[in-house]
């Protein structure tokens, strides 16, 4: 019964968001995403064995599917039968789910995500394939539309704005799929603290201060951080800082002193040393190679 199906009318409009061209690390979480306005005919069917994203090989990427409907509607066939998809609804399809969805009304406006089967989305394995009404559907669609609009702008502050919007989008996805439902109070508090750290990378964070904010000992905080992220606290903060530095190197003209200051390093030499140790290239060389890739 299940097979790959792709029937898309020329009346359909689809806009793909390329997160590889945006600041942040969303490309490591979102394999593919877009906004679609569908008309006349639209059918997508998958066997659940993974997606092939590059035509030069047959390697399949395992992904979770998430659809948020803005207006109009469609229908989806799952192993337990057929479900109607209406405005304000979410479709959650964990890795390995076979499905067939298609246009039902005169039009169907929605956004969709193919989420990598990575550490951050491991909890989705526990979710059933389902269609349900959600207060998160419209906000997710609006955030995607905002990203679509602002992605065409330029300017020194675009990097910070787009990175902030992507953080909101990822938070909305986690809220929509109920990631936090099974978190303990301590895990929820740790997650909130991590978000605060990411917003204040210039601050001189220490393990002692982070543990104090969690009201636990330093060894307890170290174990909690390793358990939740796979990294020690200082390595996690370093990763956040250097990932954001890459965004600034790639999308702005800030000099190394400005970048170092914005992410909490005393000077450009300290920043350059840490950057090269992490990426194997100096910041200047990394920036030059990125510009070559764009040409």
XYZ file of C-alpha atoms in Angstrom:
295
model
C 0.000 0.000 0.000
C 2.683 2.492 1.013
C 4.865 4.023 -1.674
C 6.573 7.288 -2.518
C 4.051 9.595 -4.222
C 4.673 13.097 -5.599
C 1.811 14.754 -7.507
C 1.964 18.553 -7.407
C -0.120 20.831 -9.637
C 1.472 23.872 -11.269
C -1.112 25.937 -9.355
C 0.653 25.135 -6.091
C 3.060 27.661 -4.606
C 5.890 26.484 -2.359
C 8.619 28.550 -0.736
C 11.578 26.649 0.705
C 13.529 28.171 3.600
C 17.224 27.380 3.403
C 18.449 27.342 6.990
C 22.006 26.752 5.786
C 21.947 30.360 4.588
C 20.641 31.708 7.907
C 22.433 32.409 11.188
C 22.150 29.916 14.012
C 22.457 26.148 13.978
C 18.951 25.398 12.711
C 20.355 23.460 9.740
C 21.562 20.786 12.175
C 17.995 20.424 13.488
C 15.835 21.134 10.421
C 16.655 19.124 7.305
C 14.145 20.954 5.141
C 11.213 23.326 5.669
C 8.873 25.559 3.750
C 5.579 27.401 3.346
C 3.015 26.095 0.858
C -0.229 27.333 -0.657
C -1.729 24.338 -2.449
C -4.402 24.310 -5.132
C -5.936 21.924 -7.698
C -3.871 18.816 -6.879
C -1.310 17.914 -4.253
C -0.289 14.456 -3.060
C 2.750 13.470 -1.014
C 3.271 9.861 0.027
C 6.189 8.334 1.928
C 7.104 4.825 2.977
C 8.801 5.911 6.193
C 12.261 4.646 5.264
C 13.834 8.107 5.060
C 14.475 10.937 2.627
C 17.122 11.287 -0.062
C 18.243 14.922 -0.116
C 21.166 14.701 -2.536
C 20.734 13.240 -6.005
C 24.329 12.001 -6.282
C 23.871 9.262 -3.685
C 21.166 7.035 -2.295
C 21.812 7.714 1.379
C 18.568 8.245 3.258
C 18.139 10.726 6.081
C 15.720 9.805 8.858
C 13.392 12.691 9.676
C 10.326 13.549 11.708
C 7.551 15.442 9.865
C 5.607 18.366 11.295
C 2.844 20.268 9.453
C 1.034 23.389 10.741
C -2.113 24.411 8.842
C -3.026 28.091 8.475
C -6.167 27.893 6.311
C -8.055 25.537 4.024
C -7.382 21.875 4.589
C -6.217 18.478 3.504
C -6.389 14.867 4.571
C -3.834 12.265 5.531
C -3.881 8.498 5.458
C -2.003 6.732 8.229
C -1.881 3.095 9.281
C -4.887 3.651 11.578
C -7.034 5.232 8.851
C -7.782 8.627 7.277
C -7.691 11.938 9.163
C -8.968 15.382 8.116
C -6.554 18.313 8.484
C -8.159 21.683 9.220
C -6.962 25.223 9.971
C -5.289 25.454 13.359
C -4.183 21.834 13.387
C -0.820 20.119 13.628
C 0.309 16.879 12.030
C 3.110 15.041 13.828
C 4.744 12.100 12.035
C 7.696 10.540 13.890
C 10.546 8.804 12.071
C 9.460 5.645 10.274
C 5.806 6.649 9.792
C 4.344 5.781 6.363
C 1.721 8.266 5.148
C -0.116 9.826 2.234
C -1.449 13.368 2.500
C -3.294 15.390 -0.107
C -5.340 18.499 -0.792
C -8.980 18.338 0.359
C -10.400 21.874 0.058
C -10.006 24.405 -2.758
C -6.774 25.498 -1.140
C -4.492 24.508 1.713
C -2.057 27.005 3.275
C 0.433 25.467 5.675
C 4.061 25.248 6.669
C 6.018 22.053 7.065
C 9.235 20.775 8.583
C 11.446 17.750 8.138
C 13.259 17.545 11.461
C 16.524 15.657 11.812
C 16.421 12.589 14.038
C 18.948 14.247 16.323
C 19.443 14.409 20.080
C 17.138 17.405 20.454
C 14.213 15.607 18.792
C 14.753 12.113 20.234
C 11.626 12.545 22.336
C 9.518 12.456 19.151
C 10.093 8.698 18.898
C 7.679 8.373 21.814
C 4.928 10.354 20.085
C 2.146 8.703 18.073
C 1.545 9.743 14.467
C -1.407 12.099 14.877
C -3.486 15.057 13.692
C -4.767 17.415 16.396
C -5.958 20.970 16.977
C -3.310 23.157 18.593
C -2.920 26.767 19.703
C 0.656 26.515 18.396
C -0.262 25.937 14.729
C -0.956 29.556 13.763
C 2.033 31.030 15.674
C 4.379 28.557 13.950
C 2.975 29.531 10.547
C 3.323 33.243 11.346
C 6.926 32.802 12.502
C 7.774 30.956 9.294
C 6.118 33.737 7.267
C 8.149 36.322 9.180
C 11.353 34.416 8.404
C 10.366 34.316 4.748
C 9.840 38.093 4.684
C 12.877 39.150 6.699
C 15.239 36.774 4.899
C 15.324 39.252 1.999
C 16.544 42.149 4.149
C 20.141 43.195 4.627
C 21.950 45.109 7.342
C 24.228 44.703 10.316
C 21.397 43.781 12.693
C 19.753 41.199 10.439
C 21.898 38.411 11.902
C 20.696 39.022 15.456
C 17.077 39.419 14.321
C 16.979 36.255 12.210
C 18.823 34.221 14.859
C 16.286 35.379 17.431
C 13.344 34.443 15.221
C 14.825 30.987 14.582
C 15.177 30.462 18.342
C 11.489 31.347 18.706
C 10.587 28.933 15.908
C 12.490 26.033 17.485
C 10.887 26.786 20.841
C 7.447 26.764 19.191
C 8.156 23.401 17.559
C 9.137 21.906 20.909
C 6.054 23.385 22.559
C 3.798 22.134 19.755
C 5.116 18.597 20.002
C 4.871 18.740 23.793
C 8.558 18.116 24.444
C 8.386 19.614 27.901
C 5.487 17.424 29.048
C 7.761 14.784 30.549
C 10.502 17.071 31.860
C 11.160 17.157 35.569
C 11.106 20.573 37.316
C 14.914 20.449 37.409
C 15.155 19.716 33.660
C 12.749 22.569 32.883
C 14.776 24.944 35.034
C 18.002 23.818 33.320
C 16.452 24.381 29.883
C 15.412 27.930 30.864
C 18.914 28.634 32.200
C 20.511 27.451 28.951
C 18.292 29.849 26.998
C 19.416 32.692 29.278
C 23.064 31.801 28.658
C 22.537 31.839 24.881
C 21.031 35.324 25.133
C 23.942 36.664 27.236
C 27.057 35.146 25.698
C 29.085 38.222 26.645
C 28.516 37.520 30.359
C 31.422 35.891 32.288
C 29.610 32.646 33.073
C 31.204 30.187 35.505
C 30.136 26.736 36.660
C 29.807 28.114 40.193
C 27.384 30.827 39.067
C 25.329 28.437 36.920
C 25.093 25.937 39.759
C 24.047 28.732 42.106
C 21.215 29.730 39.757
C 20.016 26.110 39.796
C 20.392 25.923 43.608
C 22.553 22.805 43.355
C 26.228 22.025 43.895
C 28.827 22.384 41.147
C 29.310 18.591 40.789
C 25.519 18.162 40.560
C 25.294 20.846 37.894
C 28.162 19.291 35.947
C 26.405 15.894 35.921
C 23.078 17.478 34.951
C 24.653 19.391 32.058
C 26.408 16.267 30.762
C 23.182 14.290 31.047
C 21.057 16.859 29.197
C 23.521 18.047 26.523
C 26.361 15.529 26.350
C 28.835 18.338 27.096
C 30.454 19.815 30.182
C 29.164 23.293 31.159
C 32.246 25.143 29.895
C 32.344 23.194 26.626
C 28.653 23.933 26.105
C 29.161 27.672 26.618
C 32.212 27.636 24.347
C 30.172 25.901 21.659
C 27.389 28.488 21.944
C 29.900 31.354 21.748
C 31.797 30.029 18.757
C 28.650 29.058 16.846
C 27.407 32.607 17.268
C 30.832 33.947 16.275
C 30.487 32.008 13.013
C 27.165 33.756 12.401
C 28.798 37.143 12.927
C 31.783 36.273 10.741
C 29.536 35.020 7.968
C 26.702 37.538 8.004
C 28.236 40.804 9.265
C 31.297 42.984 8.736
C 32.149 43.170 12.441
C 35.897 43.075 13.109
C 37.436 40.476 15.423
C 37.548 42.825 18.416
C 33.814 43.518 18.092
C 33.005 39.828 17.754
C 35.234 38.876 20.684
C 33.572 41.473 22.906
C 30.033 40.405 21.915
C 30.623 36.777 22.934
C 32.557 37.259 26.143
C 36.260 37.107 25.196
C 38.658 39.668 26.615
C 40.302 40.437 23.278
C 40.605 39.270 19.692
C 43.711 37.156 20.434
C 41.898 35.077 23.049
C 38.948 34.677 20.710
C 41.139 33.727 17.718
C 43.045 31.139 19.776
C 39.835 29.473 20.978
C 38.256 29.624 17.528
C 41.242 27.963 15.840
C 41.395 25.256 18.502
C 37.720 24.489 17.892
C 37.487 24.773 14.090
C 41.079 24.278 12.970
C 41.131 27.648 11.170
C 41.689 31.231 12.233
C 38.536 33.406 12.249
C 39.878 35.453 9.338
C 40.609 32.363 7.246
C 37.195 30.895 8.089
C 35.500 34.117 6.995
C 37.479 34.223 3.736
C 36.527 30.643 2.868
C 32.863 31.367 3.588
C 32.938 34.341 1.223
C 34.543 32.177 -1.469
C 31.767 29.613 -1.082
C 29.169 32.333 -1.713
C 30.767 33.475 -4.965
